CSV table of C-alpha atoms in Angstrom, one decimal:
chain,number,residue,atom,x,y,z
A,1,MET,CA,-40.6,-38.6,-0.8
A,2,LEU,CA,-37.2,-36.9,-1.3
A,3,LYS,CA,-35.6,-39.3,1.6
A,4,LYS,CA,-37.2,-42.2,-0.3
A,5,ILE,CA,-35.8,-41.1,-3.6
A,6,GLN,CA,-32.1,-40.7,-1.8
A,7,CYS,CA,-32.3,-44.0,0.0
A,8,LEU,CA,-33.4,-45.7,-3.3
A,9,ALA,CA,-30.2,-44.0,-5.0
A,10,CYS,CA,-27.9,-45.1,-2.3
A,11,PHE,CA,-29.2,-48.5,-2.5
A,12,ILE,CA,-28.5,-48.9,-6.4
A,13,GLY,CA,-25.2,-47.0,-6.2
A,14,LEU,CA,-26.2,-43.9,-8.0
A,15,VAL,CA,-25.5,-41.4,-5.1
A,16,PRO,CA,-22.4,-41.4,-2.9
A,17,MET,CA,-22.8,-43.1,0.7
A,18,MET,CA,-22.5,-39.6,2.0
A,19,SER,CA,-26.2,-38.7,1.3
A,20,LEU,CA,-27.3,-41.5,3.9
A,21,ALA,CA,-24.9,-39.6,6.6
A,22,GLN,CA,-26.2,-36.4,5.3
A,23,GLU,CA,-30.0,-37.9,6.0
A,24,SER,CA,-29.2,-38.9,9.5
A,25,PHE,CA,-27.7,-35.8,10.3
A,26,SER,CA,-30.6,-33.5,9.3
A,27,GLU,CA,-32.7,-35.7,11.7
A,28,SER,CA,-30.4,-35.2,14.6
A,29,SER,CA,-29.9,-31.9,16.6
A,30,PRO,CA,-29.6,-28.9,14.7
A,31,ASN,CA,-26.2,-27.4,13.8
A,32,PHE,CA,-24.9,-23.9,14.3
A,33,LEU,CA,-22.7,-22.0,12.2
A,34,VAL,CA,-21.7,-18.6,14.0
A,35,ILE,CA,-20.1,-15.9,12.2
A,36,MET,CA,-18.6,-13.2,14.1
A,37,THR,CA,-16.7,-10.4,13.1
A,38,ASP,CA,-14.4,-7.8,15.1
A,39,ASP,CA,-14.8,-4.3,15.2
A,40,GLN,CA,-17.7,-4.1,12.5
A,41,GLY,CA,-20.6,-1.4,13.4
A,42,LYS,CA,-24.0,-2.2,12.5
A,43,TRP,CA,-23.9,0.8,10.4
A,44,ALA,CA,-21.1,-1.1,8.1
A,45,LEU,CA,-23.6,-3.2,6.3
A,46,GLY,CA,-25.8,-2.8,2.8
A,47,GLN,CA,-28.4,-3.7,5.0
A,48,TYR,CA,-28.2,-0.1,6.2
A,49,ASP,CA,-25.9,1.8,3.6
A,50,PRO,CA,-26.4,0.5,0.0
A,51,ARG,CA,-23.1,1.9,-0.6
A,52,ILE,CA,-21.5,-0.9,1.1
A,53,ARG,CA,-21.7,-4.2,-1.0
A,54,THR,CA,-22.7,-7.2,1.1
A,55,PRO,CA,-25.1,-9.1,-0.8
A,56,ASN,CA,-24.8,-12.6,1.0
A,57,ILE,CA,-25.0,-11.0,4.3
A,58,ASN,CA,-28.0,-8.9,3.0
A,59,TYR,CA,-29.3,-12.5,1.4
A,60,LEU,CA,-29.2,-13.8,5.2
A,61,ALA,CA,-30.8,-10.8,6.8
A,62,GLU,CA,-33.6,-10.3,4.0
A,63,ASN,CA,-34.5,-14.1,4.2
A,64,GLY,CA,-33.8,-14.9,7.9
A,65,VAL,CA,-34.5,-12.8,11.0
A,66,ARG,CA,-32.5,-9.5,11.1
A,67,PHE,CA,-32.3,-7.7,14.7
A,68,ASP,CA,-32.3,-4.0,14.3
A,69,GLU,CA,-31.9,-3.1,17.9
A,70,ALA,CA,-28.8,-5.6,19.0
A,71,ILE,CA,-26.1,-4.4,20.8
A,72,ALA,CA,-22.8,-5.8,22.6
A,73,PRO,CA,-22.7,-5.9,26.5
A,74,VAL,CA,-19.4,-4.1,26.4
A,75,PRO,CA,-17.6,-2.0,23.4
A,76,VAL,CA,-14.6,-4.0,23.4
A,77,CYS,CA,-13.3,-7.2,22.3
A,78,SER,CA,-12.6,-9.6,25.2
A,79,PRO,CA,-15.4,-8.9,27.6
A,80,ALA,CA,-17.9,-8.9,25.0
A,81,ARG,CA,-16.4,-12.3,23.6
A,82,ALA,CA,-16.6,-13.9,27.0
A,83,SER,CA,-20.3,-12.4,27.5
A,84,PHE,CA,-21.2,-14.6,24.3
A,85,PHE,CA,-19.5,-17.6,25.4
A,86,THR,CA,-20.9,-17.4,29.0
A,87,GLY,CA,-24.3,-15.4,28.5
A,88,LYS,CA,-23.1,-13.3,31.7
A,89,THR,CA,-22.2,-9.5,31.8
A,90,PRO,CA,-18.7,-8.7,32.8
A,91,SER,CA,-19.6,-7.8,36.3
A,92,GLN,CA,-20.2,-11.5,36.5
A,93,HIS,CA,-17.8,-13.4,34.6
A,94,GLY,CA,-14.8,-10.7,35.6
A,95,VAL,CA,-13.5,-9.8,32.0
A,96,HIS,CA,-14.0,-6.2,31.8
A,97,ASP,CA,-11.1,-5.0,29.0
A,98,PHE,CA,-9.4,-6.4,26.3
A,99,LEU,CA,-6.8,-9.2,27.5
A,100,SER,CA,-3.0,-9.0,26.8
A,101,THR,CA,-0.8,-12.1,27.3
A,102,SER,CA,1.9,-9.9,27.8
A,103,ASP,CA,0.9,-8.0,30.9
A,104,SER,CA,-2.6,-9.6,32.0
A,105,GLY,CA,-2.9,-9.8,35.8
A,106,GLN,CA,-3.8,-13.7,35.6
A,107,HIS,CA,-4.2,-16.1,33.2
A,108,ASN,CA,-7.9,-18.5,33.0
A,109,TRP,CA,-10.1,-15.6,33.1
A,110,LEU,CA,-12.8,-17.9,32.4
A,111,GLU,CA,-11.5,-20.8,34.8
A,112,ASP,CA,-14.9,-20.6,36.7
A,113,GLU,CA,-17.2,-20.3,34.0
A,114,LYS,CA,-19.2,-22.7,32.1
A,115,LEU,CA,-18.8,-22.0,28.4
A,116,ILE,CA,-21.7,-22.7,25.7
A,117,SER,CA,-18.8,-24.3,23.4
A,118,GLU,CA,-18.4,-26.6,26.6
A,119,GLU,CA,-22.1,-27.4,26.7
A,120,LEU,CA,-22.4,-28.3,23.6
A,121,SER,CA,-19.5,-30.3,23.4
A,122,GLN,CA,-21.2,-32.6,26.3
A,123,LYS,CA,-24.2,-32.8,24.4
A,124,GLY,CA,-22.3,-34.4,21.8
A,125,TYR,CA,-21.6,-31.6,19.3
A,126,SER,CA,-18.5,-31.2,17.4
A,127,VAL,CA,-17.6,-28.1,18.2
A,128,GLY,CA,-14.8,-26.0,16.3
A,129,LEU,CA,-13.4,-22.3,16.6
A,130,PHE,CA,-11.5,-20.7,13.7
A,131,GLY,CA,-9.9,-17.2,14.4
A,132,LYS,CA,-10.1,-14.8,17.0
A,133,TRP,CA,-10.7,-16.4,20.3
A,134,HIS,CA,-9.5,-13.7,22.8
A,135,ALA,CA,-11.8,-14.3,25.7
A,136,ASP,CA,-8.8,-15.2,27.6
A,137,THR,CA,-5.0,-15.2,27.5
A,138,ARG,CA,-2.5,-17.2,25.9
A,139,GLU,CA,-4.7,-18.1,22.5
A,140,TRP,CA,-2.8,-20.7,21.3
A,141,ILE,CA,-3.3,-23.2,24.2
A,142,HIS,CA,-5.9,-25.8,23.0
A,143,ARG,CA,-9.2,-25.8,24.7
A,144,LYS,CA,-10.2,-29.1,24.9
A,145,GLU,CA,-14.1,-28.7,24.2
A,146,PHE,CA,-13.3,-27.5,21.1
A,147,ASP,CA,-12.3,-30.7,18.4
A,148,GLU,CA,-10.9,-28.1,16.3
A,149,PHE,CA,-9.2,-24.9,17.7
A,150,LEU,CA,-7.7,-22.8,14.8
A,151,THR,CA,-6.5,-19.5,16.5
A,152,TYR,CA,-3.3,-17.5,16.5
A,153,ASP,CA,0.0,-17.9,17.9
A,154,GLU,CA,1.5,-14.4,19.1
A,155,ARG,CA,4.5,-16.1,20.7
A,156,GLU,CA,6.6,-14.9,17.9
A,157,PRO,CA,5.3,-12.2,15.9
A,158,GLY,CA,3.4,-10.3,18.6
A,159,TRP,CA,-0.4,-9.1,19.1
A,160,ILE,CA,-0.5,-7.5,15.4
A,161,ASN,CA,-0.3,-11.1,14.1
A,162,GLN,CA,-3.9,-11.8,14.3
A,163,TYR,CA,-4.7,-8.6,12.9
A,164,ARG,CA,-2.8,-8.9,9.4
A,165,HIS,CA,-5.4,-9.1,6.7
A,166,SER,CA,-3.0,-10.6,4.2
A,167,GLY,CA,0.8,-12.1,4.2
A,168,THR,CA,2.0,-14.5,6.8
A,169,VAL,CA,-0.1,-15.2,9.8
A,170,HIS,CA,0.8,-17.3,12.5
A,171,PHE,CA,-1.6,-19.8,13.9
A,172,SER,CA,-1.8,-22.5,16.6
A,173,ARG,CA,-4.1,-25.7,15.5
A,174,ASN,CA,-5.2,-27.3,18.6
A,175,GLY,CA,-1.7,-26.5,20.4
A,176,VAL,CA,0.4,-26.6,17.5
A,177,PRO,CA,2.3,-23.9,15.5
A,178,GLU,CA,1.2,-23.6,12.0
A,179,LYS,CA,2.2,-20.6,9.5
A,180,TYR,CA,-0.5,-19.5,6.6
A,181,THR,CA,0.4,-16.8,3.6
A,182,GLY,CA,-2.1,-15.5,1.9
A,183,ILE,CA,-5.6,-13.9,2.8
A,184,GLN,CA,-6.4,-14.9,6.1
A,185,ALA,CA,-10.1,-14.7,6.3
A,186,ARG,CA,-10.1,-17.4,3.3
A,187,PHE,CA,-8.2,-19.8,5.0
A,188,LEU,CA,-10.5,-19.8,8.3
A,189,THR,CA,-13.2,-20.1,5.8
A,190,GLU,CA,-11.9,-23.2,4.1
A,191,ASN,CA,-10.7,-24.8,7.4
A,192,ALA,CA,-14.2,-24.2,8.7
A,193,ILE,CA,-16.0,-26.0,5.9
A,194,LYS,CA,-13.4,-29.1,6.2
A,195,PHE,CA,-14.5,-29.3,9.9
A,196,ILE,CA,-18.1,-29.3,8.7
A,197,ASP,CA,-17.2,-32.1,6.6
A,198,ARG,CA,-15.4,-34.1,9.2
A,199,ALA,CA,-18.4,-33.9,11.3
A,200,LYS,CA,-20.2,-36.6,9.5
A,201,THR,CA,-23.1,-37.7,11.5
A,202,LYS,CA,-22.6,-35.4,14.5
A,203,PRO,CA,-24.2,-32.2,14.7
A,204,PHE,CA,-21.4,-29.1,14.7
A,205,ALA,CA,-21.2,-26.0,16.3
A,206,ALA,CA,-18.7,-23.9,14.2
A,207,PHE,CA,-17.7,-20.6,15.5
A,208,VAL,CA,-15.8,-18.6,12.5
A,209,MET,CA,-14.6,-15.7,14.3
A,210,LEU,CA,-13.0,-13.3,11.6
A,211,THR,CA,-10.5,-10.5,12.8
A,212,GLN,CA,-11.8,-8.3,10.1
A,213,PRO,CA,-12.7,-5.4,9.7
A,214,HIS,CA,-10.2,-4.6,12.9
A,215,PHE,CA,-7.4,-2.0,12.5
A,216,PRO,CA,-4.9,-2.0,10.8
A,217,PHE,CA,-6.7,-0.2,7.8
A,218,SER,CA,-4.3,-1.6,5.0
A,219,ALA,CA,-3.1,-4.7,3.3
A,220,LEU,CA,-7.0,-5.4,2.1
A,221,PRO,CA,-7.2,-6.7,-1.4
A,222,GLU,CA,-6.7,-4.1,-3.7
A,223,ARG,CA,-9.6,-4.9,-6.3
A,224,LEU,CA,-12.0,-4.2,-2.9
A,225,VAL,CA,-10.3,-1.1,-1.8
A,226,GLU,CA,-10.0,0.6,-5.1
A,227,SER,CA,-13.7,0.2,-5.4
A,228,TYR,CA,-14.6,2.1,-2.2
A,229,ARG,CA,-12.1,5.1,-2.4
A,230,ALA,CA,-14.4,7.4,-4.0
A,231,ILE,CA,-17.1,6.1,-1.6
A,232,GLY,CA,-14.5,7.0,1.1
A,233,SER,CA,-13.8,10.3,-0.4
A,234,GLU,CA,-17.3,11.2,-0.5
A,235,ILE,CA,-18.0,10.2,3.2
A,236,VAL,CA,-15.1,12.8,4.2
A,237,ARG,CA,-16.6,15.5,1.9
A,238,LEU,CA,-20.3,15.2,2.7
A,239,GLU,CA,-21.0,13.9,5.8
A,240,LYS,CA,-19.4,16.3,8.6
A,241,GLU,CA,-20.6,14.5,11.5
A,242,GLY,CA,-18.0,11.8,10.0
A,243,SER,CA,-15.4,14.5,9.6
A,244,LEU,CA,-12.5,14.3,11.9
A,245,LYS,CA,-12.8,18.3,11.5
A,246,ASN,CA,-15.2,17.6,14.4
A,247,ARG,CA,-13.1,16.4,16.8
A,248,ASN,CA,-14.9,15.1,20.0
A,249,ASP,CA,-13.6,16.7,22.9
A,250,ARG,CA,-13.2,13.2,24.9
A,251,ALA,CA,-11.1,12.0,22.2
A,252,GLN,CA,-7.6,10.6,23.2
A,253,ASP,CA,-6.2,10.9,20.0
A,254,SER,CA,-7.4,11.6,16.2
A,255,LEU,CA,-6.2,12.7,12.8
A,256,THR,CA,-5.7,16.7,12.7
A,257,SER,CA,-4.2,18.1,9.5
A,258,GLU,CA,-6.3,18.8,6.5
A,259,GLU,CA,-4.2,16.6,4.6
A,260,GLU,CA,-4.6,13.7,7.0
A,261,LEU,CA,-8.3,14.4,6.7
A,262,GLU,CA,-8.7,14.4,2.9
A,263,LEU,CA,-6.3,11.5,2.4
A,264,ALA,CA,-5.6,9.1,5.1
A,265,HIS,CA,-9.3,9.4,6.6
A,266,ALA,CA,-10.5,8.5,3.2
A,267,GLU,CA,-8.1,5.5,2.3
A,268,ASN,CA,-8.9,4.2,5.8
A,269,ILE,CA,-12.8,4.0,5.1
A,270,ALA,CA,-12.3,2.8,1.8
A,271,GLN,CA,-9.7,0.0,3.7
A,272,TYR,CA,-12.6,-0.8,6.3
A,273,LEU,CA,-15.2,-1.1,4.0
A,274,ALA,CA,-13.2,-3.4,1.9
A,275,ALA,CA,-12.7,-5.7,4.9
A,276,VAL,CA,-16.6,-5.7,5.4
A,277,THR,CA,-16.9,-6.7,1.8
A,278,LEU,CA,-14.4,-9.4,2.2
A,279,ILE,CA,-16.5,-10.8,5.3
A,280,ASP,CA,-19.2,-11.0,2.7
A,281,GLU,CA,-17.2,-13.0,0.1
A,282,GLN,CA,-16.7,-15.8,3.3
A,283,VAL,CA,-19.9,-15.6,4.4
A,284,GLY,CA,-21.2,-16.8,0.7
A,285,GLN,CA,-18.6,-19.4,0.5
A,286,LEU,CA,-19.5,-20.7,4.3
A,287,PHE,CA,-23.6,-20.4,3.0
A,288,ASP,CA,-22.9,-22.4,-0.4
A,289,ALA,CA,-20.9,-25.0,1.6
A,290,ILE,CA,-24.1,-25.6,3.8
A,291,GLU,CA,-26.5,-25.6,1.2
A,292,SER,CA,-24.8,-27.6,-1.4
A,293,ARG,CA,-24.2,-30.6,1.7
A,294,GLY,CA,-27.9,-30.6,1.9
A,295,LEU,CA,-27.7,-29.1,5.7
A,296,LEU,CA,-29.3,-26.0,5.1
A,297,GLY,CA,-33.0,-27.4,6.3
A,298,ASN,CA,-31.0,-28.0,10.0
A,299,THR,CA,-28.7,-25.6,10.5
A,300,TYR,CA,-28.7,-21.9,11.9
A,301,ILE,CA,-26.6,-19.5,10.6
A,302,ILE,CA,-25.7,-16.7,12.9
A,303,PHE,CA,-24.1,-13.4,11.6
A,304,THR,CA,-22.9,-10.6,14.1
A,305,SER,CA,-19.9,-8.6,15.5
A,306,ASP,CA,-18.4,-8.2,19.0
A,307,HIS,CA,-19.0,-4.9,18.9
A,308,GLY,CA,-19.3,-1.4,17.2
A,309,HIS,CA,-16.9,0.5,15.9
A,310,MET,CA,-16.6,4.4,15.0
A,311,THR,CA,-14.6,4.9,11.8
A,312,GLY,CA,-14.3,8.8,11.9
A,313,GLN,CA,-17.9,9.3,13.8
A,314,TYR,CA,-17.3,11.8,16.5
A,315,GLY,CA,-13.9,12.3,15.0
A,316,LEU,CA,-12.8,9.3,16.5
A,317,TYR,CA,-11.6,5.7,15.4
A,318,GLY,CA,-12.2,2.7,17.6
A,319,LYS,CA,-15.0,1.8,20.1
A,320,GLY,CA,-15.3,1.9,24.0
A,321,ASN,CA,-11.5,2.9,24.6
A,322,ALA,CA,-11.0,5.4,21.9
A,323,THR,CA,-12.0,7.8,24.4
A,324,ARG,CA,-10.9,8.6,28.0
A,325,PRO,CA,-13.0,8.4,30.1
A,326,GLN,CA,-14.0,5.2,28.1
A,327,ASN,CA,-17.1,5.6,26.3
A,328,LEU,CA,-20.6,3.6,25.9
A,329,TYR,CA,-21.5,5.8,22.4
A,330,GLN,CA,-24.4,3.8,20.4
A,331,GLU,CA,-21.8,3.4,17.3
A,332,SER,CA,-19.7,1.4,20.0
A,333,ILE,CA,-22.3,-1.0,20.9
A,334,ASN,CA,-24.9,-1.3,18.0
A,335,ILE,CA,-24.0,-4.7,16.4
A,336,PRO,CA,-25.3,-6.3,13.4
A,337,LEU,CA,-27.5,-9.7,14.0
A,338,ALA,CA,-29.2,-11.9,11.6
A,339,ILE,CA,-30.3,-15.6,11.9
A,340,LEU,CA,-31.3,-17.9,9.1
A,341,GLY,CA,-32.3,-21.3,10.0
A,342,PRO,CA,-35.2,-24.1,9.6
A,343,GLU,CA,-38.3,-22.4,8.6
A,344,ASN,CA,-40.4,-24.4,11.3
A,345,ILE,CA,-38.5,-21.9,13.5
A,346,ALA,CA,-37.0,-19.1,12.0
A,347,LYS,CA,-39.6,-17.8,10.2
A,348,GLY,CA,-38.2,-15.2,8.1
A,349,PRO,CA,-38.3,-12.4,6.7
A,350,GLN,CA,-38.5,-10.6,9.7
A,351,ILE,CA,-37.2,-7.3,11.1
A,352,ARG,CA,-37.5,-7.4,15.0
A,353,LYS,CA,-37.2,-4.3,16.9
A,354,GLU,CA,-37.0,-5.5,20.5
A,355,PHE,CA,-34.2,-4.9,22.3
A,356,VAL,CA,-31.3,-8.1,22.2
A,357,ASN,CA,-28.0,-8.2,23.4
A,358,LEU,CA,-24.9,-10.8,22.4
A,359,TYR,CA,-25.4,-12.7,25.4
A,360,ASP,CA,-28.8,-13.7,24.5
A,361,LEU,CA,-27.5,-16.3,22.5
A,362,PHE,CA,-26.3,-18.4,25.0
A,363,PRO,CA,-29.8,-19.4,26.0
A,364,THR,CA,-30.8,-19.2,22.4
A,365,PHE,CA,-28.3,-22.1,21.8
A,366,VAL,CA,-29.7,-23.9,24.9
A,367,GLU,CA,-33.2,-23.7,23.6
A,368,LEU,CA,-32.5,-24.7,20.2
A,369,SER,CA,-30.1,-27.6,20.8
A,370,GLY,CA,-32.0,-28.8,23.5
A,371,ILE,CA,-29.1,-28.5,26.1
A,372,GLU,CA,-29.7,-29.7,29.6
A,373,LEU,CA,-27.1,-27.4,31.4
A,374,THR,CA,-24.4,-28.9,33.6
A,375,THR,CA,-24.7,-25.6,36.0
A,376,GLU,CA,-27.3,-23.2,36.4
A,377,TYR,CA,-27.6,-20.1,34.2
A,378,ILE,CA,-27.7,-17.3,36.3
A,379,GLY,CA,-27.1,-14.5,33.5
A,380,PRO,CA,-29.6,-11.7,31.9
A,381,GLY,CA,-29.8,-13.5,28.4
A,382,LYS,CA,-33.4,-14.3,26.9
A,383,SER,CA,-33.7,-16.4,24.4
A,384,LEU,CA,-34.3,-15.5,21.3
A,385,VAL,CA,-36.4,-18.3,19.9
A,386,PRO,CA,-40.0,-16.8,20.7
A,387,LEU,CA,-38.9,-14.0,18.2
A,388,LEU,CA,-37.4,-16.3,15.7
A,389,LYS,CA,-41.1,-17.5,15.4
A,390,GLY,CA,-42.4,-14.6,14.7
A,391,GLN,CA,-44.3,-14.2,18.3
A,392,THR,CA,-44.5,-10.9,20.0
A,393,PRO,CA,-43.8,-11.4,23.6
A,394,GLU,CA,-45.8,-8.9,25.8
A,395,LYS,CA,-42.9,-8.2,27.5
A,396,PHE,CA,-39.1,-8.9,26.0
A,397,ARG,CA,-37.0,-6.2,27.2
A,398,ARG,CA,-37.8,-2.3,28.3
A,399,TYR,CA,-34.3,-1.2,28.4
A,400,GLN,CA,-30.8,-1.8,27.0
A,401,TYR,CA,-28.0,-2.5,29.4
A,402,ALA,CA,-24.2,-2.4,28.9
A,403,GLU,CA,-21.1,-1.7,30.8
A,404,TYR,CA,-17.4,-0.8,30.6
A,405,GLY,CA,-15.4,-1.2,33.7
A,406,ASN,CA,-16.5,1.5,36.2
A,407,ALA,CA,-19.2,2.8,33.3
A,408,ARG,CA,-22.7,1.6,33.1
A,409,MET,CA,-25.2,2.2,30.5
A,410,VAL,CA,-29.2,2.3,30.2
A,411,HIS,CA,-31.6,3.7,27.7
A,412,ASP,CA,-35.0,3.2,26.2
A,413,GLY,CA,-34.3,4.0,22.8
A,414,ASN,CA,-35.1,7.6,23.5
A,415,LEU,CA,-33.1,8.6,26.6
A,416,LYS,CA,-29.8,7.1,27.8
A,417,LEU,CA,-27.8,7.3,31.2
A,418,VAL,CA,-24.2,6.7,31.5
A,419,ARG,CA,-22.7,6.4,34.8
A,420,TYR,CA,-19.3,6.5,35.8
A,421,TYR,CA,-18.5,5.3,39.6
A,422,LYS,CA,-15.4,6.4,40.9
A,423,GLU,CA,-12.7,5.2,42.8
A,424,GLU,CA,-13.0,7.3,45.9
A,425,PRO,CA,-15.3,7.7,47.8
A,426,LYS,CA,-16.7,4.5,47.3
A,427,ASN,CA,-19.8,4.0,45.4
A,428,SER,CA,-19.9,7.8,44.3
A,429,PHE,CA,-20.7,8.4,40.7
A,430,GLU,CA,-21.0,11.0,38.3
A,431,ASP,CA,-24.4,10.5,35.7
A,432,ILE,CA,-24.5,11.4,32.2
A,433,TRP,CA,-27.8,12.0,30.3
A,434,TYR,CA,-27.8,12.1,26.4
A,435,GLN,CA,-30.9,12.4,24.2
A,436,LEU,CA,-31.2,10.1,21.2
A,437,GLY,CA,-32.7,9.9,18.1
A,438,ARG,CA,-30.8,11.7,15.7
A,439,LYS,CA,-27.2,11.8,14.1
A,440,GLY,CA,-24.6,12.7,16.4
A,441,SER,CA,-26.5,13.1,19.7
A,442,GLU,CA,-24.1,12.0,22.2
A,443,ARG,CA,-22.0,14.7,21.4
A,444,SER,CA,-23.3,17.1,23.9
A,445,PRO,CA,-24.9,15.9,26.9
A,446,ILE,CA,-28.5,17.0,28.7
A,447,ALA,CA,-29.6,18.3,31.6
A,448,LEU,CA,-31.3,15.7,34.2
A,449,PRO,CA,-34.6,15.2,32.8
A,450,LYS,CA,-37.3,16.2,34.7
A,451,ASN,CA,-39.7,13.6,34.4
A,452,ASN,CA,-40.7,10.2,35.9
A,453,SER,CA,-38.8,8.3,32.8
A,454,SER,CA,-35.4,9.4,34.4
A,455,GLY,CA,-36.3,8.4,37.7
A,456,GLU,CA,-37.4,4.9,36.4
A,457,MET,CA,-34.1,4.4,34.4
A,458,VAL,CA,-31.9,4.9,37.5
A,459,ASP,CA,-33.9,2.4,39.4
A,460,ALA,CA,-33.8,0.0,36.4
A,461,LEU,CA,-30.2,0.3,36.0
A,462,GLU,CA,-29.3,-0.2,39.6
A,463,ASP,CA,-31.9,-2.7,40.0
A,464,PHE,CA,-30.2,-4.8,37.1
A,465,PHE,CA,-26.8,-4.8,38.2
A,466,SER,CA,-27.6,-5.7,41.5
A,467,LYS,CA,-29.0,-9.0,40.0
A,468,TYR,CA,-26.4,-9.3,37.5
A,469,GLU,CA,-22.9,-8.6,39.1
A,470,SER,CA,-20.8,-10.4,41.8
A,471,GLN,CA,-19.0,-8.8,44.7
A,472,GLU,CA,-15.6,-10.3,43.1
A,473,HIS,CA,-16.0,-9.2,39.6
A,474,SER,CA,-18.4,-5.7,39.8
A,475,GLY,CA,-17.1,-3.2,37.7
A,476,ARG,CA,-18.0,-0.9,40.7
A,477,LYS,CA,-14.7,-2.4,42.0
A,478,ILE,CA,-12.6,-2.5,38.7
A,479,TRP,CA,-9.4,-0.9,40.5
A,480,ASP,CA,-9.4,-3.7,43.0
A,481,GLN,CA,-9.3,-6.5,40.0
A,482,PRO,CA,-6.4,-8.1,38.4
A,483,ARG,CA,-5.3,-5.7,35.3
A,484,HIS,CA,-6.3,-6.7,32.0
A,485,ASN,CA,-3.7,-4.9,29.9
A,486,SER,CA,-1.2,-1.6,30.5
A,487,MET,CA,-3.8,0.5,29.0
A,488,GLU,CA,-6.9,0.0,30.9
A,489,ALA,CA,-9.6,2.5,30.2
A,490,TRP,CA,-10.4,3.6,33.7
A,491,ARG,CA,-6.4,3.9,34.7
């Protein structure tokens, strides 16, 4: 009935002609709006801590499908993003650590990979990226599968440019330098909305890649920071696990003095949480844009992060590279993930407890869009469509897997194994076991469990990576691969 009314209104001139475009748009392939944050731990959402104000993200999670056991395949940005776009493990695509244009051992790290952005583009989608790419070096060079590629240009200001929450930021729009002064998250959001408008009758895939709440913990809107300062002080005072007094002995650095603890740490928390609320405001703007244009019924809105983050937990700041050797702590790998979409597929509200991974989004995009892949998909990702539909697969995933360079992880939600391969002798390793289930459980390893579960987990870890690694890119041979940066976590 609604379609008949719209057509009649267009005919008699009461509604702009854009309505016709939107109607044909809604009957085409579904749209995708991906909002990916940077360094946002799962814990840093109002869904999990009511002190944190994220009403718009809460709305997505409470009306869509929330995945409570989602993780990143690696706890650092470049390889996690490469896994998102390829649907593969770092030991398959070869990106194992963050990439630095100034001291990377090579360019075109993903030259031999087919990205989901390319597949969508060839399917006929209008594809745009707004913000952090960082899955390869020389971010300012336009990737041709993107109709709009608005990312950062670090050549003049250096690497810190992309993390300036406010002030002047140097961007590259389709390879052309451009400056913006203001709150960069808003600039990216506004440009993503303009891109959606330009898509017109084509389906769109918009990747909004915000750099909040990544370091530096400064220059966030004062109106937001001020509202979190009391909470920051409360966390420092009451949550001893999050206190930097309890410095983890694996830390490479931390705040140490009492004054730093009480002042700097509390301020950092306030800035970090202010960044989370700033993100939430952008989610609201994007959601409103989709809804007001009549696109909500045919658009999948996906909110997630590249990996987790420790903001004082274990006495640490950062993620997997916050320690030496590198870590695979739950706080480093756990990520938020919520999907809101057409009701015939994404049957919300749901809270799913299956083990899911960031690379599962690749086959999910494929199934939802109806893509016929140009190259065979050989990654470990599983489509989330059955879960979105409310189905309960008999076997989805028994274990969670992650890696970081020469380190690999498997856990079943209770028991966790982290294996560190050694440079010499070849294929030798050290196994570290943890008992999960309580706060701070990875502060102290446990002895090798004397049960069948431990043996099954060892077999599962070995079987998984024997299937999802290549001889060229395997993390077991990380020392033979091109350098990612001058501070690699395993050097």
